[in-house]
PDB file of C-alpha atoms in Angstrom:
ATOM      1  CA  UNK D   9    -146.774  38.241 -36.190  1.00  0.00           C
ATOM      2  CA  UNK D  10    -146.037  34.325 -37.908  1.00  0.00           C
ATOM      3  CA  UNK D  11    -143.588  33.789 -40.487  1.00  0.00           C
ATOM      4  CA  UNK D  12    -145.724  33.738 -43.532  1.00  0.00           C
ATOM      5  CA  UNK D  13    -147.636  36.877 -42.453  1.00  0.00           C
ATOM      6  CA  UNK D  14    -144.786  38.762 -42.121  1.00  0.00           C
ATOM      7  CA  UNK D  15    -143.675  37.479 -45.327  1.00  0.00           C
ATOM      8  CA  UNK D  16    -146.952  38.490 -47.165  1.00  0.00           C
ATOM      9  CA  UNK D  17    -147.510  41.947 -45.363  1.00  0.00           C
ATOM     10  CA  UNK D  18    -143.802  42.834 -46.607  1.00  0.00           C
ATOM     11  CA  UNK D  19    -145.777  42.961 -50.381  1.00  0.00           C
ATOM     12  CA  UNK D  20    -147.821  45.894 -49.372  1.00  0.00           C
ATOM     13  CA  UNK D  21    -147.332  47.018 -46.156  1.00  0.00           C
ATOM     14  CA  UNK D  22    -145.837  50.003 -45.318  1.00  0.00           C
ATOM     15  CA  UNK D  23    -145.908  50.110 -41.416  1.00  0.00           C
ATOM     16  CA  UNK D  24    -144.409  46.516 -41.130  1.00  0.00           C
ATOM     17  CA  UNK D  25    -141.829  46.910 -43.390  1.00  0.00           C
ATOM     18  CA  UNK D  26    -140.993  49.968 -40.955  1.00  0.00           C
ATOM     19  CA  UNK D  27    -140.992  47.531 -37.948  1.00  0.00           C
ATOM     20  CA  UNK D  28    -139.525  44.652 -40.121  1.00  0.00           C
ATOM     21  CA  UNK D  29    -135.852  46.804 -38.164  1.00  0.00           C
ATOM     22  CA  UNK D  30    -136.990  45.276 -34.745  1.00  0.00           C
ATOM     23  CA  UNK D  31    -137.412  41.283 -35.962  1.00  0.00           C
ATOM     24  CA  UNK D  32    -134.781  39.276 -35.411  1.00  0.00           C
ATOM     25  CA  UNK D  33    -131.381  38.568 -37.061  1.00  0.00           C
ATOM     26  CA  UNK D  34    -132.457  34.593 -38.143  1.00  0.00           C
ATOM     27  CA  UNK D  35    -136.048  35.705 -38.593  1.00  0.00           C
ATOM     28  CA  UNK D  36    -135.058  38.282 -41.088  1.00  0.00           C
ATOM     29  CA  UNK D  37    -132.635  35.755 -43.097  1.00  0.00           C
ATOM     30  CA  UNK D  38    -135.081  33.203 -43.416  1.00  0.00           C
ATOM     31  CA  UNK D  39    -137.109  36.336 -45.143  1.00  0.00           C
ATOM     32  CA  UNK D  40    -134.603  36.737 -47.946  1.00  0.00           C
ATOM     33  CA  UNK D  41    -134.002  32.719 -48.108  1.00  0.00           C
ATOM     34  CA  UNK D  42    -137.669  32.569 -48.890  1.00  0.00           C
ATOM     35  CA  UNK D  43    -137.937  35.695 -50.698  1.00  0.00           C
ATOM     36  CA  UNK D  44    -135.331  34.473 -53.179  1.00  0.00           C
ATOM     37  CA  UNK D  45    -136.985  30.499 -53.525  1.00  0.00           C
ATOM     38  CA  UNK D  46    -140.136  31.909 -53.954  1.00  0.00           C
ATOM     39  CA  UNK D  47    -138.584  34.450 -56.926  1.00  0.00           C
ATOM     40  CA  UNK D  48    -136.666  31.354 -58.669  1.00  0.00           C
ATOM     41  CA  UNK D  49    -139.788  28.717 -58.624  1.00  0.00           C
ATOM     42  CA  UNK D  50    -140.571  29.467 -61.977  1.00  0.00           C
ATOM     43  CA  UNK D  51    -137.031  29.805 -63.232  1.00  0.00           C
ATOM     44  CA  UNK D  52    -136.215  26.650 -61.643  1.00  0.00           C
ATOM     45  CA  UNK D  53    -139.043  24.852 -63.371  1.00  0.00           C
ATOM     46  CA  UNK D  54    -138.723  26.194 -66.801  1.00  0.00           C
ATOM     47  CA  UNK D  55    -134.874  24.966 -65.849  1.00  0.00           C
ATOM     48  CA  UNK D  56    -135.849  21.475 -65.440  1.00  0.00           C
ATOM     49  CA  UNK D  57    -138.024  21.148 -68.163  1.00  0.00           C
ATOM     50  CA  UNK D  58    -135.594  22.824 -70.842  1.00  0.00           C
ATOM     51  CA  UNK D  59    -132.853  20.210 -69.966  1.00  0.00           C
ATOM     52  CA  UNK D  60    -135.046  17.567 -69.565  1.00  0.00           C
ATOM     53  CA  UNK D  61    -136.060  17.689 -72.662  1.00  0.00           C
ATOM     54  CA  UNK D  62    -133.452  19.076 -74.947  1.00  0.00           C
ATOM     55  CA  UNK D  63    -130.917  15.797 -73.221  1.00  0.00           C
ATOM     56  CA  UNK D  64    -134.695  13.781 -74.156  1.00  0.00           C
ATOM     57  CA  UNK D  65    -134.454  15.584 -78.135  1.00  0.00           C
ATOM     58  CA  UNK D  66    -130.501  14.836 -77.646  1.00  0.00           C
ATOM     59  CA  UNK D  67    -131.520  11.053 -77.617  1.00  0.00           C
ATOM     60  CA  UNK D  68    -134.217  11.133 -80.519  1.00  0.00           C
ATOM     61  CA  UNK D  69    -131.592  12.199 -82.703  1.00  0.00           C
ATOM     62  CA  UNK D  70    -128.407  10.581 -82.238  1.00  0.00           C
ATOM     63  CA  UNK D  71    -131.097   7.670 -83.044  1.00  0.00           C
ATOM     64  CA  UNK D  72    -132.091   8.829 -86.091  1.00  0.00           C
ATOM     65  CA  UNK D  73    -129.649  10.843 -87.343  1.00  0.00           C
ATOM     66  CA  UNK D  74    -126.234   9.906 -88.931  1.00  0.00           C
ATOM     67  CA  UNK D  75    -124.126  12.038 -87.159  1.00  0.00           C
ATOM     68  CA  UNK D  76    -120.537  11.666 -86.624  1.00  0.00           C
ATOM     69  CA  UNK D  77    -119.136  12.990 -84.004  1.00  0.00           C
ATOM     70  CA  UNK D  78    -117.350  11.697 -80.607  1.00  0.00           C
ATOM     71  CA  UNK D  79    -115.782  13.536 -76.784  1.00  0.00           C
ATOM     72  CA  UNK D  80    -112.837  13.009 -75.749  1.00  0.00           C
ATOM     73  CA  UNK D  81    -111.255  14.133 -72.671  1.00  0.00           C
ATOM     74  CA  UNK D  82    -114.116  16.284 -72.081  1.00  0.00           C
ATOM     75  CA  UNK D  83    -113.994  18.304 -75.694  1.00  0.00           C
ATOM     76  CA  UNK D  84    -116.003  18.025 -78.796  1.00  0.00           C
ATOM     77  CA  UNK D  85    -114.297  15.943 -81.744  1.00  0.00           C
ATOM     78  CA  UNK D  86    -116.109  15.768 -85.448  1.00  0.00           C
ATOM     79  CA  UNK D  87    -115.254  14.772 -89.009  1.00  0.00           C
ATOM     80  CA  UNK D  88    -118.351  17.314 -89.931  1.00  0.00           C
ATOM     81  CA  UNK D  89    -116.470  19.678 -92.966  1.00  0.00           C
ATOM     82  CA  UNK D  90    -118.690  22.531 -92.853  1.00  0.00           C
ATOM     83  CA  UNK D  91    -119.226  24.126 -89.474  1.00  0.00           C
ATOM     84  CA  UNK D  92    -121.609  25.388 -87.599  1.00  0.00           C
ATOM     85  CA  UNK D  93    -124.080  22.340 -88.528  1.00  0.00           C
ATOM     86  CA  UNK D  94    -127.809  22.530 -88.298  1.00  0.00           C
ATOM     87  CA  UNK D  95    -129.726  19.522 -87.979  1.00  0.00           C
ATOM     88  CA  UNK D  96    -133.337  20.400 -88.235  1.00  0.00           C
ATOM     89  CA  UNK D  97    -135.396  18.424 -85.239  1.00  0.00           C
ATOM     90  CA  UNK D  98    -138.914  20.255 -86.487  1.00  0.00           C
ATOM     91  CA  UNK D  99    -140.236  23.954 -87.025  1.00  0.00           C
ATOM     92  CA  UNK D 100    -139.132  25.555 -83.872  1.00  0.00           C
ATOM     93  CA  UNK D 101    -136.267  22.876 -82.738  1.00  0.00           C
ATOM     94  CA  UNK D 102    -132.565  21.996 -83.806  1.00  0.00           C
ATOM     95  CA  UNK D 103    -129.641  20.982 -83.220  1.00  0.00           C
ATOM     96  CA  UNK D 104    -126.167  22.523 -83.886  1.00  0.00           C
ATOM     97  CA  UNK D 105    -122.994  20.921 -83.513  1.00  0.00           C
ATOM     98  CA  UNK D 106    -120.363  23.497 -83.229  1.00  0.00           C
ATOM     99  CA  UNK D 107    -116.667  22.472 -82.084  1.00  0.00           C
ATOM    100  CA  UNK D 108    -115.158  25.491 -82.618  1.00  0.00           C
ATOM    101  CA  UNK D 109    -117.504  28.100 -80.821  1.00  0.00           C
ATOM    102  CA  UNK D 110    -118.205  30.423 -83.990  1.00  0.00           C
ATOM    103  CA  UNK D 111    -121.664  30.655 -82.767  1.00  0.00           C
ATOM    104  CA  UNK D 112    -123.346  32.136 -79.132  1.00  0.00           C
ATOM    105  CA  UNK D 113    -126.561  31.703 -77.511  1.00  0.00           C
ATOM    106  CA  UNK D 114    -127.894  35.232 -78.065  1.00  0.00           C
ATOM    107  CA  UNK D 115    -127.197  34.608 -82.380  1.00  0.00           C
ATOM    108  CA  UNK D 116    -129.554  31.324 -82.253  1.00  0.00           C
ATOM    109  CA  UNK D 117    -132.512  32.024 -83.730  1.00  0.00           C
ATOM    110  CA  UNK D 118    -134.699  29.002 -82.687  1.00  0.00           C
ATOM    111  CA  UNK D 119    -134.862  27.083 -79.660  1.00  0.00           C
ATOM    112  CA  UNK D 120    -132.946  23.940 -79.197  1.00  0.00           C
ATOM    113  CA  UNK D 121    -129.329  22.579 -78.345  1.00  0.00           C
ATOM    114  CA  UNK D 122    -126.168  23.921 -79.273  1.00  0.00           C
ATOM    115  CA  UNK D 123    -123.373  21.760 -79.275  1.00  0.00           C
ATOM    116  CA  UNK D 124    -119.822  22.783 -78.100  1.00  0.00           C
ATOM    117  CA  UNK D 125    -116.212  22.274 -77.707  1.00  0.00           C
ATOM    118  CA  UNK D 126    -116.182  21.981 -74.034  1.00  0.00           C
ATOM    119  CA  UNK D 127    -120.038  21.845 -73.435  1.00  0.00           C
ATOM    120  CA  UNK D 128    -123.621  21.606 -74.679  1.00  0.00           C
ATOM    121  CA  UNK D 129    -126.246  24.070 -74.233  1.00  0.00           C
ATOM    122  CA  UNK D 130    -129.720  23.624 -73.987  1.00  0.00           C
ATOM    123  CA  UNK D 131    -131.591  27.483 -75.362  1.00  0.00           C
ATOM    124  CA  UNK D 132    -135.047  28.040 -75.025  1.00  0.00           C
ATOM    125  CA  UNK D 133    -136.966  31.180 -75.039  1.00  0.00           C
ATOM    126  CA  UNK D 134    -136.546  32.111 -71.308  1.00  0.00           C
ATOM    127  CA  UNK D 135    -134.041  29.623 -69.905  1.00  0.00           C
ATOM    128  CA  UNK D 136    -130.277  28.934 -71.422  1.00  0.00           C
ATOM    129  CA  UNK D 137    -128.051  26.762 -69.580  1.00  0.00           C
ATOM    130  CA  UNK D 138    -124.868  24.489 -70.311  1.00  0.00           C
ATOM    131  CA  UNK D 139    -123.846  21.530 -68.987  1.00  0.00           C
ATOM    132  CA  UNK D 140    -119.845  20.542 -69.206  1.00  0.00           C
ATOM    133  CA  UNK D 141    -118.903  17.439 -71.407  1.00  0.00           C
ATOM    134  CA  UNK D 142    -117.085  16.290 -68.233  1.00  0.00           C
ATOM    135  CA  UNK D 143    -120.665  14.982 -66.967  1.00  0.00           C
ATOM    136  CA  UNK D 144    -119.872  11.720 -69.026  1.00  0.00           C
ATOM    137  CA  UNK D 145    -116.765  11.121 -67.061  1.00  0.00           C
ATOM    138  CA  UNK D 146    -113.102  10.772 -68.949  1.00  0.00           C
ATOM    139  CA  UNK D 147    -112.065   9.303 -71.881  1.00  0.00           C
ATOM    140  CA  UNK D 148    -113.612   8.676 -75.336  1.00  0.00           C
ATOM    141  CA  UNK D 149    -117.035   8.414 -75.753  1.00  0.00           C
ATOM    142  CA  UNK D 150    -118.171   7.638 -79.310  1.00  0.00           C
ATOM    143  CA  UNK D 151    -122.350   8.417 -80.119  1.00  0.00           C
ATOM    144  CA  UNK D 152    -123.232   4.890 -78.939  1.00  0.00           C
ATOM    145  CA  UNK D 153    -121.053   5.412 -75.614  1.00  0.00           C
ATOM    146  CA  UNK D 154    -122.931   9.071 -75.619  1.00  0.00           C
ATOM    147  CA  UNK D 155    -126.640   7.090 -75.814  1.00  0.00           C
ATOM    148  CA  UNK D 156    -125.597   4.546 -72.586  1.00  0.00           C
ATOM    149  CA  UNK D 157    -124.089   8.132 -70.771  1.00  0.00           C
ATOM    150  CA  UNK D 158    -127.370   9.632 -71.670  1.00  0.00           C
ATOM    151  CA  UNK D 159    -129.279   6.709 -70.540  1.00  0.00           C
ATOM    152  CA  UNK D 160    -127.382   6.406 -67.199  1.00  0.00           C
ATOM    153  CA  UNK D 161    -128.330  10.551 -66.870  1.00  0.00           C
ATOM    154  CA  UNK D 162    -132.078  10.061 -67.365  1.00  0.00           C
ATOM    155  CA  UNK D 163    -132.009   7.988 -64.269  1.00  0.00           C
ATOM    156  CA  UNK D 164    -130.602  10.037 -61.583  1.00  0.00           C
ATOM    157  CA  UNK D 165    -131.077  13.570 -64.105  1.00  0.00           C
ATOM    158  CA  UNK D 166    -134.011  14.813 -61.121  1.00  0.00           C
ATOM    159  CA  UNK D 167    -131.639  14.526 -58.358  1.00  0.00           C
ATOM    160  CA  UNK D 168    -128.801  16.526 -60.740  1.00  0.00           C
ATOM    161  CA  UNK D 169    -131.835  18.976 -61.131  1.00  0.00           C
ATOM    162  CA  UNK D 170    -132.244  19.489 -57.834  1.00  0.00           C
ATOM    163  CA  UNK D 171    -128.487  20.048 -57.139  1.00  0.00           C
ATOM    164  CA  UNK D 172    -128.387  22.484 -59.859  1.00  0.00           C
ATOM    165  CA  UNK D 173    -131.627  24.425 -58.355  1.00  0.00           C
ATOM    166  CA  UNK D 174    -129.918  24.225 -55.133  1.00  0.00           C
ATOM    167  CA  UNK D 175    -126.453  26.249 -56.729  1.00  0.00           C
ATOM    168  CA  UNK D 176    -128.806  28.612 -58.289  1.00  0.00           C
ATOM    169  CA  UNK D 177    -130.051  29.352 -55.612  1.00  0.00           C
ATOM    170  CA  UNK D 178    -127.072  29.496 -53.142  1.00  0.00           C
ATOM    171  CA  UNK D 179    -125.627  32.144 -55.183  1.00  0.00           C
ATOM    172  CA  UNK D 180    -128.552  34.306 -55.963  1.00  0.00           C
ATOM    173  CA  UNK D 181    -129.515  34.078 -52.044  1.00  0.00           C
ATOM    174  CA  UNK D 182    -125.530  35.328 -51.547  1.00  0.00           C
ATOM    175  CA  UNK D 183    -126.376  38.284 -54.509  1.00  0.00           C
ATOM    176  CA  UNK D 184    -129.261  39.197 -52.579  1.00  0.00           C
ATOM    177  CA  UNK D 185    -127.849  39.711 -49.257  1.00  0.00           C
ATOM    178  CA  UNK D 186    -124.359  41.720 -51.038  1.00  0.00           C
ATOM    179  CA  UNK D 187    -127.944  44.249 -52.620  1.00  0.00           C
ATOM    180  CA  UNK D 188    -129.540  44.528 -49.421  1.00  0.00           C
ATOM    181  CA  UNK D 189    -126.003  45.554 -47.802  1.00  0.00           C
ATOM    182  CA  UNK D 190    -125.553  47.706 -50.504  1.00  0.00           C
ATOM    183  CA  UNK D 191    -128.712  49.166 -50.222  1.00  0.00           C
ATOM    184  CA  UNK D 192    -128.592  49.871 -46.467  1.00  0.00           C
ATOM    185  CA  UNK D 193    -125.439  51.885 -47.002  1.00  0.00           C
ATOM    186  CA  UNK D 194    -127.045  54.143 -49.583  1.00  0.00           C
ATOM    187  CA  UNK D 195    -129.914  54.341 -46.828  1.00  0.00           C
ATOM    188  CA  UNK D 196    -128.024  55.244 -44.322  1.00  0.00           C
ATOM    189  CA  UNK D 197    -125.830  57.708 -46.451  1.00  0.00           C
ATOM    190  CA  UNK D 198    -129.497  59.430 -46.725  1.00  0.00           C
ATOM    191  CA  UNK D 199    -130.446  59.155 -43.003  1.00  0.00           C
ATOM    192  CA  UNK D 200    -127.142  60.223 -41.304  1.00  0.00           C
ATOM    193  CA  UNK D 201    -128.759  63.250 -40.079  1.00  0.00           C
ATOM    194  CA  UNK D 202    -131.321  60.269 -38.287  1.00  0.00           C
ATOM    195  CA  UNK D 203    -129.185  58.392 -35.621  1.00  0.00           C
ATOM    196  CA  UNK D 204    -132.069  56.630 -33.823  1.00  0.00           C
ATOM    197  CA  UNK D 205    -132.161  54.798 -37.223  1.00  0.00           C
ATOM    198  CA  UNK D 206    -129.101  52.761 -37.616  1.00  0.00           C
ATOM    199  CA  UNK D 207    -127.513  50.680 -40.633  1.00  0.00           C
ATOM    200  CA  UNK D 208    -128.534  47.599 -38.738  1.00  0.00           C
ATOM    201  CA  UNK D 209    -132.488  49.007 -39.032  1.00  0.00           C
ATOM    202  CA  UNK D 210    -132.074  50.121 -42.298  1.00  0.00           C
ATOM    203  CA  UNK D 211    -130.529  46.598 -43.385  1.00  0.00           C
ATOM    204  CA  UNK D 212    -133.569  45.069 -41.718  1.00  0.00           C
ATOM    205  CA  UNK D 213    -135.997  47.669 -43.440  1.00  0.00           C
ATOM    206  CA  UNK D 214    -134.408  46.966 -47.270  1.00  0.00           C
ATOM    207  CA  UNK D 215    -134.836  42.821 -46.472  1.00  0.00           C
ATOM    208  CA  UNK D 216    -138.132  43.490 -46.292  1.00  0.00           C
ATOM    209  CA  UNK D 217    -138.509  46.220 -49.127  1.00  0.00           C
ATOM    210  CA  UNK D 218    -136.992  43.977 -51.581  1.00  0.00           C
ATOM    211  CA  UNK D 219    -140.102  41.255 -51.592  1.00  0.00           C
ATOM    212  CA  UNK D 220    -142.320  42.508 -53.953  1.00  0.00           C
ATOM    213  CA  UNK D 221    -140.153  43.740 -56.609  1.00  0.00           C
ATOM    214  CA  UNK D 222    -137.282  41.051 -56.776  1.00  0.00           C
ATOM    215  CA  UNK D 223    -140.678  38.813 -57.221  1.00  0.00           C
ATOM    216  CA  UNK D 224    -141.935  40.563 -59.777  1.00  0.00           C
ATOM    217  CA  UNK D 225    -138.660  41.424 -61.739  1.00  0.00           C
ATOM    218  CA  UNK D 226    -137.786  37.528 -61.332  1.00  0.00           C
ATOM    219  CA  UNK D 227    -141.094  35.909 -62.525  1.00  0.00           C
ATOM    220  CA  UNK D 228    -141.560  38.674 -65.610  1.00  0.00           C
ATOM    221  CA  UNK D 229    -137.948  37.393 -66.845  1.00  0.00           C
ATOM    222  CA  UNK D 230    -139.286  34.062 -67.285  1.00  0.00           C
ATOM    223  CA  UNK D 231    -142.991  33.913 -67.751  1.00  0.00           C
ATOM    224  CA  UNK D 232    -143.387  37.028 -69.119  1.00  0.00           C
ATOM    225  CA  UNK D 233    -142.900  35.302 -72.592  1.00  0.00           C
ATOM    226  CA  UNK D 234    -146.288  33.337 -71.948  1.00  0.00           C
ATOM    227  CA  UNK D 235    -148.525  36.173 -70.835  1.00  0.00           C
ATOM    228  CA  UNK D 236    -149.210  39.107 -73.500  1.00  0.00           C
ATOM    229  CA  UNK D 237    -147.635  42.558 -72.500  1.00  0.00           C
ATOM    230  CA  UNK D 238    -151.509  44.260 -71.792  1.00  0.00           C
ATOM    231  CA  UNK D 239    -152.343  41.285 -69.287  1.00  0.00           C
ATOM    232  CA  UNK D 240    -149.079  42.427 -67.484  1.00  0.00           C
ATOM    233  CA  UNK D 241    -149.448  45.993 -67.250  1.00  0.00           C
ATOM    234  CA  UNK D 242    -153.970  45.027 -65.724  1.00  0.00           C
ATOM    235  CA  UNK D 243    -151.768  43.330 -63.460  1.00  0.00           C
ATOM    236  CA  UNK D 244    -148.977  46.135 -62.478  1.00  0.00           C
ATOM    237  CA  UNK D 245    -151.716  48.332 -62.528  1.00  0.00           C
ATOM    238  CA  UNK D 246    -154.302  46.396 -60.123  1.00  0.00           C
ATOM    239  CA  UNK D 247    -151.800  45.544 -57.803  1.00  0.00           C
ATOM    240  CA  UNK D 248    -151.031  49.144 -57.710  1.00  0.00           C
ATOM    241  CA  UNK D 249    -154.903  50.106 -57.106  1.00  0.00           C
ATOM    242  CA  UNK D 250    -154.862  47.715 -54.438  1.00  0.00           C
ATOM    243  CA  UNK D 251    -151.382  49.003 -52.897  1.00  0.00           C
ATOM    244  CA  UNK D 252    -153.187  52.446 -52.732  1.00  0.00           C
ATOM    245  CA  UNK D 253    -157.037  50.755 -51.411  1.00  0.00           C
ATOM    246  CA  UNK D 254    -154.923  49.281 -48.924  1.00  0.00           C
ATOM    247  CA  UNK D 255    -153.267  52.548 -47.501  1.00  0.00           C
ATOM    248  CA  UNK D 256    -154.140  54.183 -44.453  1.00  0.00           C
ATOM    249  CA  UNK D 257    -156.445  56.703 -43.939  1.00  0.00           C
ATOM    250  CA  UNK D 258    -155.318  59.678 -42.121  1.00  0.00           C
ATOM    251  CA  UNK D 259    -158.231  60.545 -39.856  1.00  0.00           C
ATOM    252  CA  UNK D 260    -159.889  63.570 -39.603  1.00  0.00           C
ATOM    253  CA  UNK D 261    -159.416  65.970 -36.858  1.00  0.00           C
ATOM    254  CA  UNK D 262    -162.418  67.539 -35.278  1.00  0.00           C
ATOM    255  CA  UNK D 263    -163.046  71.290 -35.466  1.00  0.00           C
ATOM    256  CA  UNK D 264    -163.316  73.016 -31.651  1.00  0.00           C
ATOM    257  CA  UNK D 265    -166.597  75.919 -31.757  1.00  0.00           C
TER     258      UNK D 265
END
């Protein structure tokens, strides 16, 4: 079978998943990498949009609002007396200046941007991403300098977003291989009485078994807030019914007279 045929059948076809133990290791590695890539597509898209819109909001706010702060050697400096200081951008977005790191992302009620001591955090309904001020460079940066830097960052931001996505993808692929190894170890422990099933066989089977759960879990986390719960339940039930229909039927044995 071709690569994409294996990938599609690993979503539902038990016989193909069991037969995967005979595939070459290089094909298994490619399968895992492609699975994680498909699973992270929504996350990387939402992350990219969030960072782009966040930088745009910062740029617009610095132009319109009378905010007094600077960044010295990668550390936020502000003359605002009461911190954290909240600036309302619109009904659902805000900028919070928090140089003492009193707030955490899980305590934010609105989507927006959190300026902390050493990093800026972009907070949305599904993605939280922190970027260090060191991306601006070394030295002292006033609001005017930061506006110029933001303009420069936006010019190469697409490349930066690709690099961030690659880093996230690499980390998740490493975690996936670790999880597959642990899953195969548990399977080997349960199947220790069957000498024909080796650890390598179980590792290859586990690599194909995780395909559907990993993709569904990653997609639900990211786009779950945009799709009603009842629709998700309907999709899962429909998928379950489809898998049941795809199960091989047992042949009826003919009764001998």
